């Protein structure tokens, strides 16, 4: 049996590519599926960001993953294969939340994690009796049911950062707009730290030599790596001897714990992507995270001025910097309590807290989330063109400002944060991982300029 696993590309996913056409980093989705596939199946992976699909090659089954913004591209691919009588199975976040819609383009839809059902799916297709849907009835055990992803099926030369790894799944913070909460519920599963270290050792083995050297940069794709501090402590302890440099996503809580942050830094942490999300005290109160960083309790949050939140976040960033860790700040624009003044203040505040890199996101009601359900109930969702659900487009009616002003706010934020003078001032203000900071600032400037150009000339893709 010949199986083709495909990750489509969304409209903007290629805009961040380097001049050599490399994508940023690989998702582990398809390498994970390939690892679950029995050895007698001939499996190939196509990441459409960096490879083209050969529709003429003989294939018995196609498996497609898609996050929401990739769904329209995924459906086109699926329709093309099915027109050639090649069966298609779809899974991942979008198909799991919109199984009926995905079912219009696929012979079978997998809802939830693949680990417990993928082998049955393949067996059913092999025997010519597939079901139209498969539902994972429980979450898998990360320590006994998840094999090491088949990274060997990806072309490492096509990515700027190849070594991605997952130590945990889920996050129990319960943010309204987050697909992780919607997909996994308030759960947090952890792999044995020794197994994680073992997998990293394998990634750094002589077989992984690239251009004569071993790439020692590792990115944890976990949604909130330090949610369980005791676990994080054990993990960082076993990472320390590996001599890697690593990055992860975490909340401001990591900055509140000096000992843990120090351990992270000593084990090679150089970049943390932090969801500050908003400086608006009303949002901080609602989001159920970042209170401590903002120097308040949930109850006090609403009574604080935006400037107090800004001061709290600045102190958080200072703590990261003191330990030599760079901060990639994430900021969301367009919550229901954000009016034009708040957006302007938020943009200014994001400059003032001294993050090394900033990503701005328009609040996006992804299907499956409470945020989607709420806005749908209020009839405020203005488009269901999923390609626009990439956090760069306004897809709903904001409450206190116009959609145009919100979109303009996003572009203003990127233009100002990534002006040449601001990049120079920021990057050269400290020798801390200077080259990495320069590269990330430059690539994000380039990507955001391309996004702006494309959004003013829709349809003018790469
Ligand atoms: C790495 C990553 C990226 C990378 C790479 C993106 C790329 N294009 O490849 C970067 C940083 C660039 C990125 C960007 C974005 N991302 Co992203 N990303 C991830 C992340 C952190 C890890 C993905 C991964 O490898 N997971 C590990 C694998 C093993 O898990 P999995 O994908 O869930 O797959 C399992 C199941 O879902 C299922 N399954 C999945 N597919 C299939 C297919 C079949 C056939 C079957 C049977 C089963 C199956 O089985 C798998 C094994 O259990 C996820 C969060 C997460 N935890 O998954 C977010 C995530 C996928 N991203 C998300 C989003 C929203 C984005 C952005 C739109 C906005 C943003 N926040 O930056 C952009 C869009 C980029 C673009 N235009 O392509 C959302 C998607 C939600 C949704 N409903 O669509 C997620 C879930 C994060 C979140 N907190 O909500 N992302
Ligand atoms: S803290 Fe991050 S990963 Fe956790 S629920 Fe909130 S947005 Fe999702």
PDB file of C-alpha atoms in Angstrom, residues 11-12 15 362 388 390 392-394 404 407-408 410-412 414-415 447-461:
ATOM      1  CA  UNK A  11      -2.189  31.627   1.745  1.00  0.00           C
ATOM      2  CA  UNK A  12       0.310  33.350   4.026  1.00  0.00           C
ATOM      3  CA  UNK A  15       5.416  34.550   3.131  1.00  0.00           C
ATOM      4  CA  UNK A 362      -6.185  39.707  15.440  1.00  0.00           C
ATOM      5  CA  UNK A 388      -8.819  34.159   6.448  1.00  0.00           C
ATOM      6  CA  UNK A 390      -4.974  33.004  10.218  1.00  0.00           C
ATOM      7  CA  UNK A 392      -4.082  38.340  10.285  1.00  0.00           C
ATOM      8  CA  UNK A 393      -7.603  39.114   9.067  1.00  0.00           C
ATOM      9  CA  UNK A 394     -10.729  40.416  10.799  1.00  0.00           C
ATOM     10  CA  UNK A 404     -11.202  48.451   9.133  1.00  0.00           C
ATOM     11  CA  UNK A 407      -7.055  45.693  10.548  1.00  0.00           C
ATOM     12  CA  UNK A 408      -5.297  49.063  10.286  1.00  0.00           C
ATOM     13  CA  UNK A 410      -2.485  45.338  13.056  1.00  0.00           C
ATOM     14  CA  UNK A 411      -0.542  46.853  10.164  1.00  0.00           C
ATOM     15  CA  UNK A 412       0.399  49.924  12.195  1.00  0.00           C
ATOM     16  CA  UNK A 414       3.936  45.726  12.503  1.00  0.00           C
ATOM     17  CA  UNK A 415       5.066  48.836  10.598  1.00  0.00           C
ATOM     18  CA  UNK A 447       6.995  38.675   6.345  1.00  0.00           C
ATOM     19  CA  UNK A 448       4.776  41.444   7.715  1.00  0.00           C
ATOM     20  CA  UNK A 449       5.577  43.702   4.751  1.00  0.00           C
ATOM     21  CA  UNK A 450       4.620  40.868   2.402  1.00  0.00           C
ATOM     22  CA  UNK A 451       1.382  40.270   4.342  1.00  0.00           C
ATOM     23  CA  UNK A 452       0.505  43.968   4.052  1.00  0.00           C
ATOM     24  CA  UNK A 453       1.298  44.031   0.331  1.00  0.00           C
ATOM     25  CA  UNK A 454      -0.748  40.906  -0.250  1.00  0.00           C
ATOM     26  CA  UNK A 455      -3.730  42.077   1.748  1.00  0.00           C
ATOM     27  CA  UNK A 456      -3.905  45.269  -0.314  1.00  0.00           C
ATOM     28  CA  UNK A 457      -3.662  43.189  -3.526  1.00  0.00           C
ATOM     29  CA  UNK A 458      -5.620  40.025  -2.673  1.00  0.00           C
ATOM     30  CA  UNK A 459      -4.952  37.061  -4.933  1.00  0.00           C
ATOM     31  CA  UNK A 460      -1.345  38.110  -5.618  1.00  0.00           C
ATOM     32  CA  UNK A 461       0.207  35.036  -3.996  1.00  0.00           C
TER      33      UNK A 461
END
